[in-house]
XYZ file of C-alpha atoms in Angstrom:
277
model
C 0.000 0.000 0.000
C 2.737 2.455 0.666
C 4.815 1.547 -2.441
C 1.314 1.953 -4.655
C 0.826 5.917 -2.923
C 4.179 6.977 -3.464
C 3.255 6.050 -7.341
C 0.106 7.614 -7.193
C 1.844 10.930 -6.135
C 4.963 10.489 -8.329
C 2.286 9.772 -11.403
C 0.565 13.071 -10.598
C 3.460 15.162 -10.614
C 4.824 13.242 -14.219
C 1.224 14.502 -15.432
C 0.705 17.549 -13.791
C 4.585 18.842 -13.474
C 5.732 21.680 -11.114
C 2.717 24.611 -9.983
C 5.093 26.820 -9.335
C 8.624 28.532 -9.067
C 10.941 28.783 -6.034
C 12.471 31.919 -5.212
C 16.167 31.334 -3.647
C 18.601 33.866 -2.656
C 22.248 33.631 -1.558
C 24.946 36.291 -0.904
C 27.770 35.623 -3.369
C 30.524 32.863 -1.929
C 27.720 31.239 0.232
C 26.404 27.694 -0.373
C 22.779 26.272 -2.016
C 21.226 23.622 -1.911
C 18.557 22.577 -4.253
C 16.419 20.247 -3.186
C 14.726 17.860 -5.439
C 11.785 17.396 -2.832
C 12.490 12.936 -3.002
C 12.670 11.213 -0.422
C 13.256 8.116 -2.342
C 14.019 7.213 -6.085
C 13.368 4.311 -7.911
C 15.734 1.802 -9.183
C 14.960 2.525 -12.484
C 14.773 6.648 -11.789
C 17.283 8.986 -14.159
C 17.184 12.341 -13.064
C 18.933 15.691 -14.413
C 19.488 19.667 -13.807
C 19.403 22.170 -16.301
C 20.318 25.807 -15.905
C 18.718 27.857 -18.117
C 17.860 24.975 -20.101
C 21.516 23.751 -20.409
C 22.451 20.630 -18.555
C 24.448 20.627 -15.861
C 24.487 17.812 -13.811
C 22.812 13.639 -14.238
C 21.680 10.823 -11.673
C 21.475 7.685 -12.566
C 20.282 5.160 -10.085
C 20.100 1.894 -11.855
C 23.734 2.929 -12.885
C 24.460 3.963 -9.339
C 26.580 6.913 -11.365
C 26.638 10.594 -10.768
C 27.478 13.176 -13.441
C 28.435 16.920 -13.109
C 29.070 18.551 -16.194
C 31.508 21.162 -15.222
C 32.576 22.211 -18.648
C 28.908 22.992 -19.394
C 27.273 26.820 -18.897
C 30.648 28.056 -20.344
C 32.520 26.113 -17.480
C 31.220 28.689 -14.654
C 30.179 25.949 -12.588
C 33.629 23.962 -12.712
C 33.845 22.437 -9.422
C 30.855 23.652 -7.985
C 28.615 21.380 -8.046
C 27.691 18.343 -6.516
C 24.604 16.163 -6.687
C 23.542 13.740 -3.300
C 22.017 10.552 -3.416
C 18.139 12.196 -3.566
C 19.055 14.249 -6.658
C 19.409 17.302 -4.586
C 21.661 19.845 -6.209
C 24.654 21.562 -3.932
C 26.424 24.808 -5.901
C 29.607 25.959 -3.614
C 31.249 29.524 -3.614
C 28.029 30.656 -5.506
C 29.187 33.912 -7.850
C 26.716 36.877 -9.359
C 26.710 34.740 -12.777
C 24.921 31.332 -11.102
C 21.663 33.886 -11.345
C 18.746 31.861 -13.462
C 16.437 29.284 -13.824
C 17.363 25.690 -12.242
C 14.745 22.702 -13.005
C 15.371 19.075 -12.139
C 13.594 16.904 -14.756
C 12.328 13.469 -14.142
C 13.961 11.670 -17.758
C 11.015 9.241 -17.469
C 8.270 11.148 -18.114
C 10.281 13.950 -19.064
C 8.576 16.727 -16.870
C 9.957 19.007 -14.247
C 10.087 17.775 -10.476
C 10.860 21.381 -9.328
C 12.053 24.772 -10.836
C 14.346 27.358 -9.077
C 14.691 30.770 -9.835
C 17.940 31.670 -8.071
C 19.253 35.039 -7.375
C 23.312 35.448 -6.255
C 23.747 38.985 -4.141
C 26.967 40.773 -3.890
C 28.159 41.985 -0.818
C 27.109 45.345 0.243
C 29.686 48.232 1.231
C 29.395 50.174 4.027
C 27.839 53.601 3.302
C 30.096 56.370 3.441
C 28.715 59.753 4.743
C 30.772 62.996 3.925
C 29.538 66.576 4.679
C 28.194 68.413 1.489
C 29.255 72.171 0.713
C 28.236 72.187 -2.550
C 24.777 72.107 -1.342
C 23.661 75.663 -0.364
C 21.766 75.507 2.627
C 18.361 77.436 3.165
C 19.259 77.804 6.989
C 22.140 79.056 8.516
C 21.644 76.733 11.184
C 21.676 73.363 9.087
C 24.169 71.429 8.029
C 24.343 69.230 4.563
C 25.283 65.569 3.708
C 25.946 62.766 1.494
C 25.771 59.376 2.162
C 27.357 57.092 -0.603
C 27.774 53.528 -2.049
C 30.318 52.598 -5.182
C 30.037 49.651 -7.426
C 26.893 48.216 -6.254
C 23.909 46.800 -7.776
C 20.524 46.009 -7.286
C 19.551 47.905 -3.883
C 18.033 50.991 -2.372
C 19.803 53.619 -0.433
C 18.008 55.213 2.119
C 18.629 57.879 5.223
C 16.225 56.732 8.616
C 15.805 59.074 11.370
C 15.508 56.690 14.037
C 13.014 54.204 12.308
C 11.438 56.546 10.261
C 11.996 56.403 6.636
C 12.969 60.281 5.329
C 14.099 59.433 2.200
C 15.543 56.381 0.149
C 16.856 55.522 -3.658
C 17.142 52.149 -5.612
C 18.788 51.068 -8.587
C 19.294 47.899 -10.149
C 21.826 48.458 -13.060
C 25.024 47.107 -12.576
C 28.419 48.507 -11.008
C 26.480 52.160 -10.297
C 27.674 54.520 -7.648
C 24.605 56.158 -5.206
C 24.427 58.888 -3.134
C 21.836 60.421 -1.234
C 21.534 63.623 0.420
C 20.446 64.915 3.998
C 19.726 68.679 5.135
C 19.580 68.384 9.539
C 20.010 70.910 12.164
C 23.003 71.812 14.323
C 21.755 71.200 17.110
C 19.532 67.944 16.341
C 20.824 64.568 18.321
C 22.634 61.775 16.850
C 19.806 59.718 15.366
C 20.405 59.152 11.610
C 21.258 56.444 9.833
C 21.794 55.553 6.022
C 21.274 52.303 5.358
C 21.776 50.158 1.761
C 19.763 47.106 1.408
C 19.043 44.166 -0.992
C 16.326 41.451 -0.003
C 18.267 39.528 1.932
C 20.767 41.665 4.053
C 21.964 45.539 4.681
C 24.406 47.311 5.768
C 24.467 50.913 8.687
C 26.826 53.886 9.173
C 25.228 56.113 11.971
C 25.644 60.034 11.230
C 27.510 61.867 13.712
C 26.389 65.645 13.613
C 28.593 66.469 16.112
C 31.958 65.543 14.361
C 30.748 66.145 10.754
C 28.633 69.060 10.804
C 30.862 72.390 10.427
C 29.019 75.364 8.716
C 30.032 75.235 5.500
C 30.160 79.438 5.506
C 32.907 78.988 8.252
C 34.924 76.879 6.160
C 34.184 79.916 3.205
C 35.497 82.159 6.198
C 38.669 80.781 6.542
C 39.718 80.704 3.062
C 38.377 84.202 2.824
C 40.115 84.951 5.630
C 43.576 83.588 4.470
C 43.492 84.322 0.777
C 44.657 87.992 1.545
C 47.125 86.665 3.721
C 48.197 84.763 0.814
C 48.236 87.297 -1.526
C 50.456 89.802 0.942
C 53.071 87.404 1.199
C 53.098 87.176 -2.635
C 53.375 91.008 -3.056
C 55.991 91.447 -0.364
C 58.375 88.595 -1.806
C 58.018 90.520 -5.270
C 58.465 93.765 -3.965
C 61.597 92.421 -2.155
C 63.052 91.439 -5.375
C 62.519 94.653 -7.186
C 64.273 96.681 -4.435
C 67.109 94.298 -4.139
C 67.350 94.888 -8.265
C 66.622 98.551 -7.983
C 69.821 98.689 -5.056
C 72.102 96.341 -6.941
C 71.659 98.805 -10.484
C 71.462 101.801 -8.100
C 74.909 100.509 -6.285
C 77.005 99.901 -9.881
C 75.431 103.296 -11.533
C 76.893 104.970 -8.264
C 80.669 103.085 -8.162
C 80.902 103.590 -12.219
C 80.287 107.445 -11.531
C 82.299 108.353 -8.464
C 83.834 105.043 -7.718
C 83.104 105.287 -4.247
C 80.887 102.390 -2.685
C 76.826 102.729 -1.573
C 77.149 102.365 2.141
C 74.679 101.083 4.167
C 73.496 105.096 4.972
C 72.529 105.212 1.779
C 68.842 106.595 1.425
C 67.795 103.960 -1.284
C 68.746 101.140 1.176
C 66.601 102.172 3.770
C 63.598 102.814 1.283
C 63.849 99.184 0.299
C 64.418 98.327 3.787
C 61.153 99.936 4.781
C 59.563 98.137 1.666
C 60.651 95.017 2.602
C 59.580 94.529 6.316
């Protein structure tokens, strides 16, 4: 009796195949395991995986034999894959490119005992949140910010303030660079976060006002402040040099003329002198 309702079932799902598709995700370099959903196989069972309609991997059980084919898919899966004694497929070190469609077919009745749609995650960066000058601020009191991610893919970028959403940004090219920005008070506490996420995981970097936000008009200051500082130095190092010319020319003119020497009471040294401090 139990051997005739484990035929009954397997005969329904030869006739009827797979209802539906299993969503898997895995962060690249982690493990999977497909499961062929057997619990036992017939002597005379042949099973096989295709991904994306290439195969990839055969069991045999009347052959007792096992066979990867790691040269197949353009060789990405070359020793990767494994297959255990239920027909349950094992990919190791998964990568980005082991995204698709995996379905184990039962060769018998040639139907599908399960389909996987499989999605492979990078891992995330940490966001990166620098203070923004370039932004000009409506309030003298408030302070500007990016937060950024490089390189990343399919995810949304967003800034919380405690575990309130304010804002937020997704993309799902590849290898594009995010930023977001944030406008906050002075005087506000330390509760925002930026936060990039994919389905699966996410990575935090906590703002800290008090060590990032500087008024971007006292940073202006400053270099207000010390370009004329700059600039004096400039002229008095030139001036400098055209006295010490002026002397040198005045000095020769002076010894071709009278042959006497300029002496250090002489009233053009003291002008440059007086130019030069």
């Amino acid at each position: 009796m139990i051997i005739y309702i484990y035929l009954f079932s397997w005969s329904l799902a030869g006739v009827f195949g797979v209802d539906e598709v299993k969503s898997v995700s895995v962060t690249e370099g982690e493990s999977v395991h497909l499961n062929s959903d057997l619990t036992e196989i017939q002597r005379d069972e042949e099973m096989t995986w295709k991904f994306n309609n290439i195969m990839i991997a055969k069991l045999n059980v009347k052959d007792n034999t096992i066979r990867v084919y790691n040269d197949s898919a353009e060789g990405r899966f070359r020793d990767r894959l494994k297959l255990d004694q239920t027909g349950s497929l094992i990919i190791s070190n998964t990568r980005i490119t082991d995204s698709g469609e995996y379905t184990v077919i039962n060769r018998r009745s040639d139907t599908p005992l399960n389909i996987f749609s499989l999605t492979v995650y990078a891992h995330l960066p940490v966001p990166v949140i620098t203070r923004d000058c370039s932004s000009s601020s409506s309030s003298s009191s408030s302070c500007s910010f990016l937060c950024s991610v490089v390189n990343v893919s399919a995810v949304t970028l967003s800034w919380y303030k405690g575990n309130s959403l304010l804002s937020s940004i997704s993309e799902s090219d590849l290898s594009i660079s995010l930023s977001l920005p944030l406008e906050v008070e002075y005087q506000e506490n330390n509760i925002y976060s930026c936060v990039i996420n994919n389905p699966i995981t996410n990575q935090t970097t906590h703002l800290d006002i008090t060590e990032l936000c500087q008024t971007c008009s006292d940073v202006s200051r400053i270099a207000l402040i010390s370009a004329p500082g700059s600039l004096l130095i400039i002229a008095a190092v030139g001036i400098f040099f055209i006295c010490r010319k002026h002397r040198k020319t005045d000095q020769e003119a002076e010894t071709v003329d009278s042959g006497a020497e300029i002496s250090y009471a002489d009233p053009i040294f003291y002008k440059c002198t007086e130019i030069e401090v």
